[in-house]
Coordinates of N, CA and C in Angstrom, one line a residue:
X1 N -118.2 109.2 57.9 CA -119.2 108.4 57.4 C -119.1 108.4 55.8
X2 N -119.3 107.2 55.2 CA -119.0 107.4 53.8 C -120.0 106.6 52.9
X3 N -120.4 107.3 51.9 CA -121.8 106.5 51.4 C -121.4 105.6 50.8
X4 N -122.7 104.7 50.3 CA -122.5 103.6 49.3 C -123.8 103.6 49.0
X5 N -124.1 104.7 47.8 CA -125.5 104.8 47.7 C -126.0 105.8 47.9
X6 N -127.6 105.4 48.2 CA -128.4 106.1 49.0 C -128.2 105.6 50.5
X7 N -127.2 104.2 50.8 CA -127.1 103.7 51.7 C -126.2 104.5 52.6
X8 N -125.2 104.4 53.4 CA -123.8 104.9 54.1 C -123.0 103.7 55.2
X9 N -122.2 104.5 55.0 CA -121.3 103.2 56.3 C -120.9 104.1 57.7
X10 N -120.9 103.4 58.5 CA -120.5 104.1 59.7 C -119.9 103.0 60.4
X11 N -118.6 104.0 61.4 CA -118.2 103.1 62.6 C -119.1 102.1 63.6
X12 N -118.9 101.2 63.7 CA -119.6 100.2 64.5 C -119.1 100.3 65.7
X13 N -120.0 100.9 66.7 CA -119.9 101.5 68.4 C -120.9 100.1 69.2
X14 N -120.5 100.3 70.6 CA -121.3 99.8 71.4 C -122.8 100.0 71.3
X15 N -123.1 101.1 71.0 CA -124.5 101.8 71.0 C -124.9 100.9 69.6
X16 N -124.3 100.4 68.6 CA -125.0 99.8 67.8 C -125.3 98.8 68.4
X17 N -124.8 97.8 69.2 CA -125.2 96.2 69.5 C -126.4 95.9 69.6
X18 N -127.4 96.4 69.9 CA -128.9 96.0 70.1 C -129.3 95.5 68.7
X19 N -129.0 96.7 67.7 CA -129.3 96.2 66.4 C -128.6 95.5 66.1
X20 N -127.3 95.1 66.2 CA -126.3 94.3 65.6 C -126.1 92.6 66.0
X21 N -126.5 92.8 67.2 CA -127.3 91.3 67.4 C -128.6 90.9 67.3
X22 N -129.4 91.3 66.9 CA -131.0 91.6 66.3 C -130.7 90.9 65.3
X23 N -129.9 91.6 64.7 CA -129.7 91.1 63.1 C -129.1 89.6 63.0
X24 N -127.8 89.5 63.8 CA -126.9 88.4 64.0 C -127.8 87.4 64.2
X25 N -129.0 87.4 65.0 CA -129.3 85.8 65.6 C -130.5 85.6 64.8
X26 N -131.0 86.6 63.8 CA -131.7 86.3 62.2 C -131.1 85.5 61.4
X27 N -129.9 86.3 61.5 CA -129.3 85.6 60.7 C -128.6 83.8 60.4
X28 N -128.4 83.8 61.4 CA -127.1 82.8 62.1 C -128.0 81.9 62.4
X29 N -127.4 80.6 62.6 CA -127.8 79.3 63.2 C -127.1 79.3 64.7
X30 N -126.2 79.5 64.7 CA -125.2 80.0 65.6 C -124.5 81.3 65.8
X31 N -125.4 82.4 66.2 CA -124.8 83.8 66.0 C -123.7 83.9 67.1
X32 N -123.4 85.0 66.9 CA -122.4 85.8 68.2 C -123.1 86.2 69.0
X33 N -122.8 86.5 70.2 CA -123.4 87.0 71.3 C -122.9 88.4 71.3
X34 N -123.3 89.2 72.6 CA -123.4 90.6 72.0 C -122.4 90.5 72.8
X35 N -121.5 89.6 73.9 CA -120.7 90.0 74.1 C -119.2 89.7 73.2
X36 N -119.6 88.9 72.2 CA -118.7 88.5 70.8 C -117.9 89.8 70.4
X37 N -119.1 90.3 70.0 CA -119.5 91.9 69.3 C -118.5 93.0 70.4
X38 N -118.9 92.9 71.9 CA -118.0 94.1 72.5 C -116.7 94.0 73.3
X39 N -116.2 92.3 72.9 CA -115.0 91.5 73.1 C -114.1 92.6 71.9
X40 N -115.0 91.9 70.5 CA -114.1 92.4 69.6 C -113.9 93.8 69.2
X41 N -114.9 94.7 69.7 CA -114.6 95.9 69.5 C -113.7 97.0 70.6
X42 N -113.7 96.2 71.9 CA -113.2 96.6 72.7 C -111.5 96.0 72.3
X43 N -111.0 95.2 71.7 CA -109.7 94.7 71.2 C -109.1 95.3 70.3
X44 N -109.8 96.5 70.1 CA -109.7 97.3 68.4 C -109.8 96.9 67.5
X45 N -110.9 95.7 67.3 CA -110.9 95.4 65.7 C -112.0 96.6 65.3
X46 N -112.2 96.5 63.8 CA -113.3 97.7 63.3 C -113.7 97.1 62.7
X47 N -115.2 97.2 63.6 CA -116.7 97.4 63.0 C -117.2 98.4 62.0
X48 N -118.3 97.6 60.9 CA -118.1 98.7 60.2 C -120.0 98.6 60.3
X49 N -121.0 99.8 60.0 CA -122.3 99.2 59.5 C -122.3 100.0 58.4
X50 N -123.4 99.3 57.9 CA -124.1 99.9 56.0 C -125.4 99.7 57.0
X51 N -125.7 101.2 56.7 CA -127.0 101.6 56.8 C -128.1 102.5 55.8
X52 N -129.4 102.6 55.9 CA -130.0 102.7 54.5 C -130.3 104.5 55.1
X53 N -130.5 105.0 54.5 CA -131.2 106.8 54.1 C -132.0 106.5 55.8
X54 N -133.0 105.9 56.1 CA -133.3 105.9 57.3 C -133.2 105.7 58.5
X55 N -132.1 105.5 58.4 CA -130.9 104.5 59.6 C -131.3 102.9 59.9
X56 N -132.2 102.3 59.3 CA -132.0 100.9 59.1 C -130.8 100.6 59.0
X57 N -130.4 99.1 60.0 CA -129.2 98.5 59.9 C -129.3 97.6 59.1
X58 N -128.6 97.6 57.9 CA -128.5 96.7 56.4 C -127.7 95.1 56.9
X59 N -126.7 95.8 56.9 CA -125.4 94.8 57.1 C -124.4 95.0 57.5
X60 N -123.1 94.6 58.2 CA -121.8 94.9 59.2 C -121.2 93.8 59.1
X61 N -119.5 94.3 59.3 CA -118.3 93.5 59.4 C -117.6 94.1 60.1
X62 N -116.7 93.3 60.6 CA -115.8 93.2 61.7 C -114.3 92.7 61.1
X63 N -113.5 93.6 61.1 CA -112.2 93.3 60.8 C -111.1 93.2 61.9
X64 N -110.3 92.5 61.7 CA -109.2 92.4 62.5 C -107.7 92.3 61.9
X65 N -107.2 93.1 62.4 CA -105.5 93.4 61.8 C -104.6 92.1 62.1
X66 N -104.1 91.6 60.8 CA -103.1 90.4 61.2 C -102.2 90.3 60.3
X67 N -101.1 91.3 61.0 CA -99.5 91.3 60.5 C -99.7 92.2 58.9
X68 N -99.8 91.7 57.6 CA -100.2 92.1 56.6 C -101.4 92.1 55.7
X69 N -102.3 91.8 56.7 CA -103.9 91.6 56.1 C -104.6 91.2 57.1
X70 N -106.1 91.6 56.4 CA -107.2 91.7 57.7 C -107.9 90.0 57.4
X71 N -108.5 90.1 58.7 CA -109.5 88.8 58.9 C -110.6 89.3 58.9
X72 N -111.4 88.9 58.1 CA -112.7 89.0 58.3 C -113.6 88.5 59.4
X73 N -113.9 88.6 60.3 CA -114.3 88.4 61.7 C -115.9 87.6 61.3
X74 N -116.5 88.9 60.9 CA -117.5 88.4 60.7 C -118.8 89.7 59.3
X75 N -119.4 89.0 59.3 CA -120.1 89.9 57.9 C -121.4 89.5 57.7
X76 N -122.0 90.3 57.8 CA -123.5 89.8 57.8 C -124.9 90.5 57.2
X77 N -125.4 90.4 56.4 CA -126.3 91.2 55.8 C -127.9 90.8 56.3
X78 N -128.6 91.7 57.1 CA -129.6 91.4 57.5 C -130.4 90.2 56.8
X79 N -131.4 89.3 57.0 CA -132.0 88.5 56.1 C -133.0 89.2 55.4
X80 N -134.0 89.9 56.0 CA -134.9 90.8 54.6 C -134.4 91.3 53.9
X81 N -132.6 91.6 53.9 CA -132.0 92.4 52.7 C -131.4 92.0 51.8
X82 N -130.9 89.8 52.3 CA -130.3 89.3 51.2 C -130.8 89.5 50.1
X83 N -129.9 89.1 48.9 CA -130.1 88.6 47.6 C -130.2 90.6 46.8
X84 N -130.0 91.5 47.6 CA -130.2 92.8 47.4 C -128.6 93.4 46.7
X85 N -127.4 92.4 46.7 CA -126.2 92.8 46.1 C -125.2 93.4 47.2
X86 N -125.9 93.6 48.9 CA -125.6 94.3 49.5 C -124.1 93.7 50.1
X87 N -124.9 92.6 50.6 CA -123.1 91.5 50.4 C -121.9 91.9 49.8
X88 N -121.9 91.9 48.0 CA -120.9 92.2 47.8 C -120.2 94.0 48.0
X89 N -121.4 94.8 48.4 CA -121.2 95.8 48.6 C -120.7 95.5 49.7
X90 N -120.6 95.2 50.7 CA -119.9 95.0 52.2 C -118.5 94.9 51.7
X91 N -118.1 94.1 51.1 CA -117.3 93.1 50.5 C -116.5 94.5 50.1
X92 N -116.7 95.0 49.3 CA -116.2 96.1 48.0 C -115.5 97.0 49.6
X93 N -116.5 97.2 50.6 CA -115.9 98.2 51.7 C -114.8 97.3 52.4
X94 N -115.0 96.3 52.8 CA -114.3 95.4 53.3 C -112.2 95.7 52.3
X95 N -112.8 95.5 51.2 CA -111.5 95.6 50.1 C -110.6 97.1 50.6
X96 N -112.1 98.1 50.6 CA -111.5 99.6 50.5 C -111.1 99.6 52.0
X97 N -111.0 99.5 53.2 CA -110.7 99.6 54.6 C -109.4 99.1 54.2
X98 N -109.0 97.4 54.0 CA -108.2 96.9 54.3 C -107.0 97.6 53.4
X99 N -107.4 97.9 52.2 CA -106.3 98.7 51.1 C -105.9 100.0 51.7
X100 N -106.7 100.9 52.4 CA -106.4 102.0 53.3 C -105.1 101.7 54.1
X101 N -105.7 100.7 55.1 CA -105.1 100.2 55.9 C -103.3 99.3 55.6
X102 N -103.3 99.3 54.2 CA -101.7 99.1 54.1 C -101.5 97.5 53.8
X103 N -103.3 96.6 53.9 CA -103.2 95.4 54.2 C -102.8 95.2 52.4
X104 N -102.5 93.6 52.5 CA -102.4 92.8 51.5 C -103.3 91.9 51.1
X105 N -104.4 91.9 51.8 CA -105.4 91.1 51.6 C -106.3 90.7 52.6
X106 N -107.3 90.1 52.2 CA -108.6 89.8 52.9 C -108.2 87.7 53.5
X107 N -108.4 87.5 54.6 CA -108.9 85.8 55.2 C -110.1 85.9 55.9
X108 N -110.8 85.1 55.4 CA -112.0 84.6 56.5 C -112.1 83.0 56.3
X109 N -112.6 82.7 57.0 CA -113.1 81.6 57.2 C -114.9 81.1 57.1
X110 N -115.4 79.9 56.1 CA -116.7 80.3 56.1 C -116.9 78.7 55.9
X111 N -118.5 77.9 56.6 CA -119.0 76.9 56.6 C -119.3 76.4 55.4
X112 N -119.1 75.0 55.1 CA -118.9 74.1 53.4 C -120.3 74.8 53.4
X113 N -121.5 74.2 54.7 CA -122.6 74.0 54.3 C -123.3 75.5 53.5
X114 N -122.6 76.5 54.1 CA -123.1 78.2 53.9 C -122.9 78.5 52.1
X115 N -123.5 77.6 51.4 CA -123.1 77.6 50.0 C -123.4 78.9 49.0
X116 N -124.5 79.7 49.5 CA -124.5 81.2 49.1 C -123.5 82.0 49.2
X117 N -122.8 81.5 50.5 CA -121.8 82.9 50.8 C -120.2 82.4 49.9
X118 N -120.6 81.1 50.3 CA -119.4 80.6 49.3 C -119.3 81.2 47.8
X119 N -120.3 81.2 47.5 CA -120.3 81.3 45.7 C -120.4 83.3 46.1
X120 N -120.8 83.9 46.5 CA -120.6 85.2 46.8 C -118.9 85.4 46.7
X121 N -118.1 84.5 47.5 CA -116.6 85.1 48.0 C -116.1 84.2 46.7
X122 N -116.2 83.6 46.1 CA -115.6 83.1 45.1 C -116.2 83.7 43.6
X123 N -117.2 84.6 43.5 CA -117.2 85.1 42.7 C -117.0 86.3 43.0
X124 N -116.4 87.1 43.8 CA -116.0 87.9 44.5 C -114.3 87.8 43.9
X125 N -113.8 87.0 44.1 CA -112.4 86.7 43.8 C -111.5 85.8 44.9
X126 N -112.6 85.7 45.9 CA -111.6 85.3 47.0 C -111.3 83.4 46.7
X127 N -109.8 82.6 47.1 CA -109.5 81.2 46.5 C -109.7 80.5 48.2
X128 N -110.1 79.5 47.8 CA -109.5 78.3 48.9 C -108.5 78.3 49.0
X129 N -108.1 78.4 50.6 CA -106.6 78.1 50.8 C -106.4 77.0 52.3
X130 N -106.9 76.8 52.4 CA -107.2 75.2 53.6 C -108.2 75.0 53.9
X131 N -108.3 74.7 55.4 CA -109.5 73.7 56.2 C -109.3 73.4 57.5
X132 N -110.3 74.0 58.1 CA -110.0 73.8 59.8 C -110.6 72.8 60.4
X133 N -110.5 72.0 60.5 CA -111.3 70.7 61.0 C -112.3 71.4 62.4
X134 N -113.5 71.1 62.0 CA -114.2 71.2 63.5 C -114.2 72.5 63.9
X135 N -114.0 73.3 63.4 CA -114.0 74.6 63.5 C -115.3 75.6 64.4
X136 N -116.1 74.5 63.5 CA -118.1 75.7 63.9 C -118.6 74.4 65.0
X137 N -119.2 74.9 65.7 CA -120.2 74.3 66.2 C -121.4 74.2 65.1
X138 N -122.2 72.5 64.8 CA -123.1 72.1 64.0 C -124.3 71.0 64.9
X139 N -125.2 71.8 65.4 CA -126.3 70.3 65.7 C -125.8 69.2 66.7
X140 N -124.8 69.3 67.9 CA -124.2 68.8 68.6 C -123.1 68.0 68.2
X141 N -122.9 68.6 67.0 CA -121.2 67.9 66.2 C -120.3 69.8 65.9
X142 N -119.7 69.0 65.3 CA -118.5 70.1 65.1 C -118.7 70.1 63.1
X143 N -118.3 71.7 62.0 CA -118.0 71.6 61.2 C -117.0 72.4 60.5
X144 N -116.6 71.7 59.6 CA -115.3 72.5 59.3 C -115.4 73.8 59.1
X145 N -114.2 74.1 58.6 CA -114.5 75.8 57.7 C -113.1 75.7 56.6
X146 N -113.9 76.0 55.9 CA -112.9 76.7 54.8 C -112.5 78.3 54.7
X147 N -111.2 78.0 54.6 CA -110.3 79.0 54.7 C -110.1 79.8 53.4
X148 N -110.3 80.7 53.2 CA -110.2 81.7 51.7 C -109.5 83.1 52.1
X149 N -108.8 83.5 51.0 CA -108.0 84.5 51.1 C -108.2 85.1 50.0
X150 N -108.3 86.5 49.5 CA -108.3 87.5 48.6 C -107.1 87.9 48.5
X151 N -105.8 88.4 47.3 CA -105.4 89.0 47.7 C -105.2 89.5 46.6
X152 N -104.5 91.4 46.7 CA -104.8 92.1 45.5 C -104.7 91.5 44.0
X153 N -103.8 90.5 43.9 CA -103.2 90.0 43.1 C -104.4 89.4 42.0
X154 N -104.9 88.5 43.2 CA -106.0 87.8 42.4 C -107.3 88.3 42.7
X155 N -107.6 89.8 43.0 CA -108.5 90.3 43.5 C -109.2 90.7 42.1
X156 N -110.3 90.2 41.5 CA -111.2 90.4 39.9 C -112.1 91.5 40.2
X157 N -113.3 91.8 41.6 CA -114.3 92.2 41.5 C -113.7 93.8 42.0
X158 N -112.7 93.9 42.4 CA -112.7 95.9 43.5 C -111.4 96.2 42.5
X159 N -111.0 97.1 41.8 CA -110.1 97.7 40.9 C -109.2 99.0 42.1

């Protein structure tokens, strides 16, 4: 377990899911299902949570190993906690796992319309680098996603 704070991080287990989709379908318009959650942990991606001094679940991400860099699966900061900086703190852990891990960099994929998280990963450091047509499910249509990549190179915010 490793702090960040008065907060901490811990492995993301089965036994978290109750909380972890609690939080997910606050959050989301279209969350993950909890079997999302034990698809991908059961595949060995790592889960990570940021939890606070009381074991409140803050925020969590999900990484996945691909060849020379991780995918960001998914990342989510409770909603009574946005706007708290915690985000980029995920983010900062997100950086320190994958640099452990030997990666070259950070991809995720994220909705035009999600324009907070956008300006988060771009002032973060992360660039556009495509576009998935139809990607998300939207209100009985399909919406894209943009594709963003960090990589140490042009990484500004984690040293």
């Amino acid at each position: 377990m490793r702090q960040a704070g008065p907060n901490h991080y811990s492995p993301m287990t089965l036994a978290d899911l109750d909380e972890v989709v609690s939080v997910e379908v606050r959050a989301y318009p279209y969350p993950w299902t909890r079997q999302n959650f034990t698809d991908s942990l059961d595949a060995g991606h790592q889960g990570v949570c940021l939890r606070a001094v009381d074991g409140t679940l803050l925020g969590y991400f999900l990484l996945m190993p691909v060849v020379d860099e991780s995918h960001l699966l998914n990342v989510c900061v409770a909603p009574e906690m946005q706007g708290n900086g915690l985000g980029v703190q995920l983010l900062e852990e997100v950086v320190r796992v994958s640099r452990a891990q030997g990666m070259g960099g950070v991809l995720l994929e994220v909705r035009p319309s999600n324009v907070r998280a956008l300006r988060i990963y771009e002032r973060f450091g992360f660039v556009q680098i495509g576009r998935r047509k139809g990607y998300y499910p939207a209100n009985g249509r399909r919406e894209d996603a943009i594709v963003m990549r960090l990589t140490w190179e042009t990484d500004r915010a984690v040293a």
